[in-house]
mmCIF file of C-alpha atoms in Angstrom:
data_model
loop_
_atom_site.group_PDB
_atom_site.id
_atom_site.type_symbol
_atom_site.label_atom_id
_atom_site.label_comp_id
_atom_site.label_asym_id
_atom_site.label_seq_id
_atom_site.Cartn_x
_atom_site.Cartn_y
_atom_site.Cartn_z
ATOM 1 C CA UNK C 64 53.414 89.136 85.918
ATOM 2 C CA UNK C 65 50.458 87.924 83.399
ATOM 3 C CA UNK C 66 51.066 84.590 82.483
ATOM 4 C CA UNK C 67 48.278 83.669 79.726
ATOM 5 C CA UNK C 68 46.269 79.918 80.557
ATOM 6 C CA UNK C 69 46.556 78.414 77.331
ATOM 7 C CA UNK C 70 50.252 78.278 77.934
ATOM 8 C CA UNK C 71 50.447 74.406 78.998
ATOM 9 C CA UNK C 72 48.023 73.521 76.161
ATOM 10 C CA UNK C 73 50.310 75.302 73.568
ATOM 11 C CA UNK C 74 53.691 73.929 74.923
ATOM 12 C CA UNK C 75 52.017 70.519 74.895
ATOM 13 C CA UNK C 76 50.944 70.525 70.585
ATOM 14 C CA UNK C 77 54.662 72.027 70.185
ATOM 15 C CA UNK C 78 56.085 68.765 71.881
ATOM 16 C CA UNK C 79 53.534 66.657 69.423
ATOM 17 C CA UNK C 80 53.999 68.348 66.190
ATOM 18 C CA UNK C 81 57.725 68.311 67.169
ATOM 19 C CA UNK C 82 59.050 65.290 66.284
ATOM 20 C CA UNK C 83 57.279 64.947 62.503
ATOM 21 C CA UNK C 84 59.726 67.993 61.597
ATOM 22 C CA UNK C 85 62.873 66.301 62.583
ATOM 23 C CA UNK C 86 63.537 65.683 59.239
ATOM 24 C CA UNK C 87 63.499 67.358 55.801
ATOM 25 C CA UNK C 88 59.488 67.057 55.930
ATOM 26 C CA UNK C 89 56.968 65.561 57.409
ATOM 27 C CA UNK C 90 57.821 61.433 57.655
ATOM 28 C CA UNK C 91 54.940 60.438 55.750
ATOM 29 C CA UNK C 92 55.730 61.943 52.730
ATOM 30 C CA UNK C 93 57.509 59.738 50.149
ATOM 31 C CA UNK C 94 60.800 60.989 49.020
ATOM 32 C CA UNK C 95 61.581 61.719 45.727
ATOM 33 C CA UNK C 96 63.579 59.048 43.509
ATOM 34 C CA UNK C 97 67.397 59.959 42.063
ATOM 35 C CA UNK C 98 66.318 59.312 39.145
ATOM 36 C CA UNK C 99 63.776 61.840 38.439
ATOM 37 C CA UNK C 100 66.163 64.770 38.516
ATOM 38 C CA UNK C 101 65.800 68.045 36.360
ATOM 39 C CA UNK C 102 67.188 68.614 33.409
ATOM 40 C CA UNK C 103 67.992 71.355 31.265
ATOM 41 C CA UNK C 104 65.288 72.851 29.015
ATOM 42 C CA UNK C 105 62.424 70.183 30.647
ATOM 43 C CA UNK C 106 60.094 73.338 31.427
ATOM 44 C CA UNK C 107 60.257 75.180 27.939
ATOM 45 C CA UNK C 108 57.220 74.266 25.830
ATOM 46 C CA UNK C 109 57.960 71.771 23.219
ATOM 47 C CA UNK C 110 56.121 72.284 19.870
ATOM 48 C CA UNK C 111 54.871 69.588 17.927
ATOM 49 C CA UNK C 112 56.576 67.453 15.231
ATOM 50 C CA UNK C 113 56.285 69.418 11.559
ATOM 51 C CA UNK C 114 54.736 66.354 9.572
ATOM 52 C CA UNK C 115 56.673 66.437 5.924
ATOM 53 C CA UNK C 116 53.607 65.215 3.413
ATOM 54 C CA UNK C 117 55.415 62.759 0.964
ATOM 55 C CA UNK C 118 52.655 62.274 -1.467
ATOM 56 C CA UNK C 119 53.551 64.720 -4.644
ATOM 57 C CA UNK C 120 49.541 65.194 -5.739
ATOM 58 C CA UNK C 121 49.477 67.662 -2.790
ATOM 59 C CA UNK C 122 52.548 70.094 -3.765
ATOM 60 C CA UNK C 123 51.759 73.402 -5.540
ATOM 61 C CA UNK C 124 51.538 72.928 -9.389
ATOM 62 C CA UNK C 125 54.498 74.696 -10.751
ATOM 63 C CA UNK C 126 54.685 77.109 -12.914
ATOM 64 C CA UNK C 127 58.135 75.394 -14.521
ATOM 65 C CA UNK C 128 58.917 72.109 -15.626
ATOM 66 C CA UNK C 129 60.489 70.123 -13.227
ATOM 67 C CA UNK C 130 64.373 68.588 -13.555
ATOM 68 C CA UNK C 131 62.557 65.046 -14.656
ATOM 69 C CA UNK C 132 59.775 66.244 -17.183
ATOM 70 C CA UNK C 133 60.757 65.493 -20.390
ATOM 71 C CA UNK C 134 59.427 67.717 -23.607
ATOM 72 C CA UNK C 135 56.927 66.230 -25.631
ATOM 73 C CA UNK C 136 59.052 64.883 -29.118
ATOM 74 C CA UNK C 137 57.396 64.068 -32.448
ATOM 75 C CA UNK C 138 54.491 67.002 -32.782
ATOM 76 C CA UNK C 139 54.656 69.109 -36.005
ATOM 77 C CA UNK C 140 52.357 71.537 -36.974
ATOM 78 C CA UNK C 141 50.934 72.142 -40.717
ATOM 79 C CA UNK C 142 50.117 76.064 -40.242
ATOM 80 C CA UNK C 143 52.632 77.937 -42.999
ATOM 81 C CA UNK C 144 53.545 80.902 -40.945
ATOM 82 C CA UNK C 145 55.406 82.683 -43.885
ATOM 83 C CA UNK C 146 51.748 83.237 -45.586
ATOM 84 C CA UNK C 147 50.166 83.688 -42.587
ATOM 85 C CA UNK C 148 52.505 86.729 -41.806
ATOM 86 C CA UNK C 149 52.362 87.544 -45.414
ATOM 87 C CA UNK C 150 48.426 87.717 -45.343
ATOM 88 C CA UNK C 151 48.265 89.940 -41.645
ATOM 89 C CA UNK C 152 50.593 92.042 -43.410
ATOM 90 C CA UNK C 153 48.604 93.042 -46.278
ATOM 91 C CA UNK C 154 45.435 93.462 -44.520
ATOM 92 C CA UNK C 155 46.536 94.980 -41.557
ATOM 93 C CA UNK C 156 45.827 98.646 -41.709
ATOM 94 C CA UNK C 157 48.518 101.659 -41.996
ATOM 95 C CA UNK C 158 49.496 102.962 -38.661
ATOM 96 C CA UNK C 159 48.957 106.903 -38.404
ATOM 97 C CA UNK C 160 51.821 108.837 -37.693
ATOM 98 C CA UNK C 161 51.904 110.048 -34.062
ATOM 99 C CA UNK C 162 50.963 114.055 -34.376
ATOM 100 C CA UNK C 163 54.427 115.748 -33.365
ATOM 101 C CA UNK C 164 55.604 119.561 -33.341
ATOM 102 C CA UNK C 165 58.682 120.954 -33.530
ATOM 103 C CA UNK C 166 59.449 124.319 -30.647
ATOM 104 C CA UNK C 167 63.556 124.470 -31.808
ATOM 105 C CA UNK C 168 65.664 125.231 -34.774
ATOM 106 C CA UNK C 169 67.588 121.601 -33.508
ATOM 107 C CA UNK C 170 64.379 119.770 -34.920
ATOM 108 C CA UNK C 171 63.712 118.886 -31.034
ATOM 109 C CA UNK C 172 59.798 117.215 -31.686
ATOM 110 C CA UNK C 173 57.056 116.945 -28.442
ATOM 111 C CA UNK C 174 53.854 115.257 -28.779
ATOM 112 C CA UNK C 175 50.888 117.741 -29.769
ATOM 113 C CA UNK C 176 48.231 115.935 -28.274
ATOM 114 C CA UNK C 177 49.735 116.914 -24.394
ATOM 115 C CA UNK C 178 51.104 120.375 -25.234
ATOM 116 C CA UNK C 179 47.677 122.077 -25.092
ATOM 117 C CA UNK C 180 47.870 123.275 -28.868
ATOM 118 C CA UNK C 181 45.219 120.958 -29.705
ATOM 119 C CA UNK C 182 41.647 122.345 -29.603
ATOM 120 C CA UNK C 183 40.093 119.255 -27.876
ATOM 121 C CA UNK C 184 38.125 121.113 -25.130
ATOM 122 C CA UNK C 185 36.246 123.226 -27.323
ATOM 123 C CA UNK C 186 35.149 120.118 -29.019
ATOM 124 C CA UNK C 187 33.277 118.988 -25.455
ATOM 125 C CA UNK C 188 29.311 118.706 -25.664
ATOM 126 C CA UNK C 189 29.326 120.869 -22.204
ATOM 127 C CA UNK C 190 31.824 123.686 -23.575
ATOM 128 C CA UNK C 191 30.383 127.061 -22.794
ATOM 129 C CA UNK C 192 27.436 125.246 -20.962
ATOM 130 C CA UNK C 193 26.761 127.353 -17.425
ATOM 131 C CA UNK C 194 27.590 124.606 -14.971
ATOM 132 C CA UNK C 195 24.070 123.328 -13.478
ATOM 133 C CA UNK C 196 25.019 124.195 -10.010
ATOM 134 C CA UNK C 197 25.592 128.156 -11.176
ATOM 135 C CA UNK C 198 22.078 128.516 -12.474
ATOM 136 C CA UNK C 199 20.933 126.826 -9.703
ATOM 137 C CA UNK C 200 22.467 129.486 -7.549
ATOM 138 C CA UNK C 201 21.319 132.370 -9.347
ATOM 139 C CA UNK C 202 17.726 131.679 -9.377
ATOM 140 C CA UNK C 203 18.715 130.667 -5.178
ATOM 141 C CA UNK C 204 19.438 134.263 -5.316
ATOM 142 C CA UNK C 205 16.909 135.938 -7.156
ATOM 143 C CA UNK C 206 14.688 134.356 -5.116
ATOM 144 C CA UNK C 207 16.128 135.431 -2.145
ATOM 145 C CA UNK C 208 16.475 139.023 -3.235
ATOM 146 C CA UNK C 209 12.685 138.564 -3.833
ATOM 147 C CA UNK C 210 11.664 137.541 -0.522
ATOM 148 C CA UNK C 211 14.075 140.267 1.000
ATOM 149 C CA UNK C 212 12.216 143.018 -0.686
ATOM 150 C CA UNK C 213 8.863 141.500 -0.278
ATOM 151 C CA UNK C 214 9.616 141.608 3.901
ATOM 152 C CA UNK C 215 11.318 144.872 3.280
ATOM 153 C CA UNK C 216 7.793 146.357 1.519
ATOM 154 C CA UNK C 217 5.429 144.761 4.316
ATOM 155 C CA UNK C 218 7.397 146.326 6.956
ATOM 156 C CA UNK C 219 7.184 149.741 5.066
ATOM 157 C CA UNK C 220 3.463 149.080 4.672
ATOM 158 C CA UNK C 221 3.594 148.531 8.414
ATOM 159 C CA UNK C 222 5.448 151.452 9.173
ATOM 160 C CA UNK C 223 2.944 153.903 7.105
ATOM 161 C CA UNK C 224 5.731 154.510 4.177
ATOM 162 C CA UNK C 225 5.152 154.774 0.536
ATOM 163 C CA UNK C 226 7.301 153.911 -2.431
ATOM 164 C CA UNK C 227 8.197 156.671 -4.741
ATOM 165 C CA UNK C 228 7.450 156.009 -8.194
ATOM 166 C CA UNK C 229 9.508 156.274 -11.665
ATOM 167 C CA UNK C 230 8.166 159.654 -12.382
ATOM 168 C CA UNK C 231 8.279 161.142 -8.666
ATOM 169 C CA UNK C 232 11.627 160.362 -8.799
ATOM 170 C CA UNK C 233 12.419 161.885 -12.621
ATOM 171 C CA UNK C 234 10.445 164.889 -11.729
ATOM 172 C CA UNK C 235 12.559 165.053 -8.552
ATOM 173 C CA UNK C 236 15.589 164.690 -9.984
ATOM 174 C CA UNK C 237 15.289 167.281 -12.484
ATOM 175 C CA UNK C 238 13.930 169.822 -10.487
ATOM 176 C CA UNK C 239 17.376 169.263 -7.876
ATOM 177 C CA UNK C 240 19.806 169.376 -11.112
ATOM 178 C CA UNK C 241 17.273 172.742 -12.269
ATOM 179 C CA UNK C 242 18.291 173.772 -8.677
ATOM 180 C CA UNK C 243 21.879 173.298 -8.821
ATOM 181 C CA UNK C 244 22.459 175.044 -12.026
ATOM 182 C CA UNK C 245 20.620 178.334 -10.811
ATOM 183 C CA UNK C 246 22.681 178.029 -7.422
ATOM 184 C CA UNK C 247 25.734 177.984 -9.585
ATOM 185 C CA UNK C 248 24.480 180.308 -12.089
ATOM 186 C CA UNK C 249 24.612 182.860 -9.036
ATOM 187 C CA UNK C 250 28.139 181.249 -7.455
ATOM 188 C CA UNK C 251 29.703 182.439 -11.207
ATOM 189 C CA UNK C 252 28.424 185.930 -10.357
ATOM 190 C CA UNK C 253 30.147 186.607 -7.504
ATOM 191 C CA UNK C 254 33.019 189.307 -7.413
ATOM 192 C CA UNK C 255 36.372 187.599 -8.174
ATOM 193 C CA UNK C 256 37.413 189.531 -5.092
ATOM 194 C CA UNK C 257 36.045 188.843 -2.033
ATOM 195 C CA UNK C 258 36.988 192.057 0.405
ATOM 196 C CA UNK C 259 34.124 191.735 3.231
ATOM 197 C CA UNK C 260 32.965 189.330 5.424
ATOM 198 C CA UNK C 261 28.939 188.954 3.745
ATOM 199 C CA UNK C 262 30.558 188.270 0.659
ATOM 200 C CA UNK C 263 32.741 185.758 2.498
ATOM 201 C CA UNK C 264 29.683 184.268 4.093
ATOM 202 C CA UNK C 265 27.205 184.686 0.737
ATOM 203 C CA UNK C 266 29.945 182.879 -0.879
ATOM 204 C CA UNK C 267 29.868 179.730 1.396
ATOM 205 C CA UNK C 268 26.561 179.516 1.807
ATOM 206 C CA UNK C 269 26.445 178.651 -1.959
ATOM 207 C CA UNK C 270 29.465 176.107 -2.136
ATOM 208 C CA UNK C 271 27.231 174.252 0.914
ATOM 209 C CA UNK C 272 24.247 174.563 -0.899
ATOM 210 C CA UNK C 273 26.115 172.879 -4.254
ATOM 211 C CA UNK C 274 27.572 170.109 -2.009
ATOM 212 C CA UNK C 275 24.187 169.068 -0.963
ATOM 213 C CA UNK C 276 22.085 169.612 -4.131
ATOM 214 C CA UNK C 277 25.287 167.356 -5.713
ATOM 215 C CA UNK C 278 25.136 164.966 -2.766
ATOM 216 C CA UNK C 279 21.041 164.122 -3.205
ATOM 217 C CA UNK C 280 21.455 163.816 -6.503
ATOM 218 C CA UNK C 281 23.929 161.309 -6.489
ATOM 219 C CA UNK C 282 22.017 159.486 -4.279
ATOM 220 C CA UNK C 283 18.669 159.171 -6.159
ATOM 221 C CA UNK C 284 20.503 158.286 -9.113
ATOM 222 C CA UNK C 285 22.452 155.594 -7.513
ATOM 223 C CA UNK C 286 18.812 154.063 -5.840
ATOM 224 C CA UNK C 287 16.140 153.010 -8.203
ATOM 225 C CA UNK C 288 13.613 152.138 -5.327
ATOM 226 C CA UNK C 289 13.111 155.488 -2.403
ATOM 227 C CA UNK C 290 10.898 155.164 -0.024
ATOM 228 C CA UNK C 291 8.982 158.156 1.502
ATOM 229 C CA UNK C 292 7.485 158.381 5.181
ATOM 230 C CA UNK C 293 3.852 159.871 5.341
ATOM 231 C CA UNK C 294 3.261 162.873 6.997
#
């Protein structure tokens, strides 16, 4: 069996350290005194004293007279108030009746001033003034509708196109309308009865040519600026 060689030297400090723990202790430490037992609440903090100041110059002026003040006796004053009140009464200027109005046949009166009857808006420096920031945002606009078609005719000009002027398009115009009444000039003379099939055909041939003569012209009346690719 392994027995380990530091066994002697071990057994040897037990036997020495043995006898100091034969009491509650080691010996050399002193033992405490009866006396200095523990009593309740001796680990709570304790707060200091509140000092109460005694000296009335430092308490808060108050805003009543104190129990021992004594009023002042013996002052009179010369000042006749009757005249006084008499003279503020004369000169005093007439109050102006509040401005009422009367909305029931019980005499039930509002004030006039908060009912909205009273023109006091229209009386405004700024009334009917465009607000600043409106104008400011229509000439924003206008200038960005200017730029737009300024881009828009450069990359026309790049593209080889060509705007069509005021009379192009009046000449234009007129001759599609010119066009429209002669195709339906010869769409009133067609039979009321339609009993073969080139009628039939002759017939919608016409309404499609109407449709589109109507369609263009709506169109270039509608746009003031057309633009025309070069051939």
């Amino acid at each position: 069996r392994y027995i380990s060689i530091f066994r002697p030297s071990v057994k040897h400090e037990a036997k020495q350290n043995k006898a100091q723990w034969k009491t509650m202790g080691p010996a050399k430490v002193a033992v405490p005194s009866p006396k200095n037992f523990l009593q309740k609440h001796s680990k709570e903090p304790k707060l200091q004293e509140r000092k109460i100041e005694q000296d009335s110059k430092k308490l808060p002026a108050l805003s009543v007279p104190r129990r021992t003040d004594h009023p002042v006796m013996g002052i009179q004053s010369k000042k006749n108030f009757i005249n006084t009140n008499a003279v503020a009464a004369i000169t005093r200027l007439p109050k102006k009746p509040q401005p009422l109005y009367v909305d029931s046949r019980q005499g039930d009166k509002y004030l006039l001033e908060t009912s909205g009857l009273v023109p006091k808006y229209l009386k405004k420096k700024d009334y009917g003034v465009t607000p600043k920031y409106l104008t400011e945002r229509k000439e924003e606009m206008k200038k960005a509708q200017k730029e737009y078609e300024a881009s828009v005719l450069e990359h026309l000009k790049k593209k080889a196109m060509k705007v069509l002027s005021d009379e192009e398009r009046k000449r234009l115009l007129e001759g599609l309308k010119k066009n429209w009444e002669e195709v339906y000039r010869e769409f009133q003379c067609l039979p009321v009865k339609i009993d073969s099939i080139p009628k039939r055909l002759h017939k919608e041939k016409l309404e499609t040519q109407m449709k589109q003569l109507e369609h263009d012209i709506q169109t270039i009346e509608k746009h003031k600026v057309i633009y025309i690719a070069n051939e």
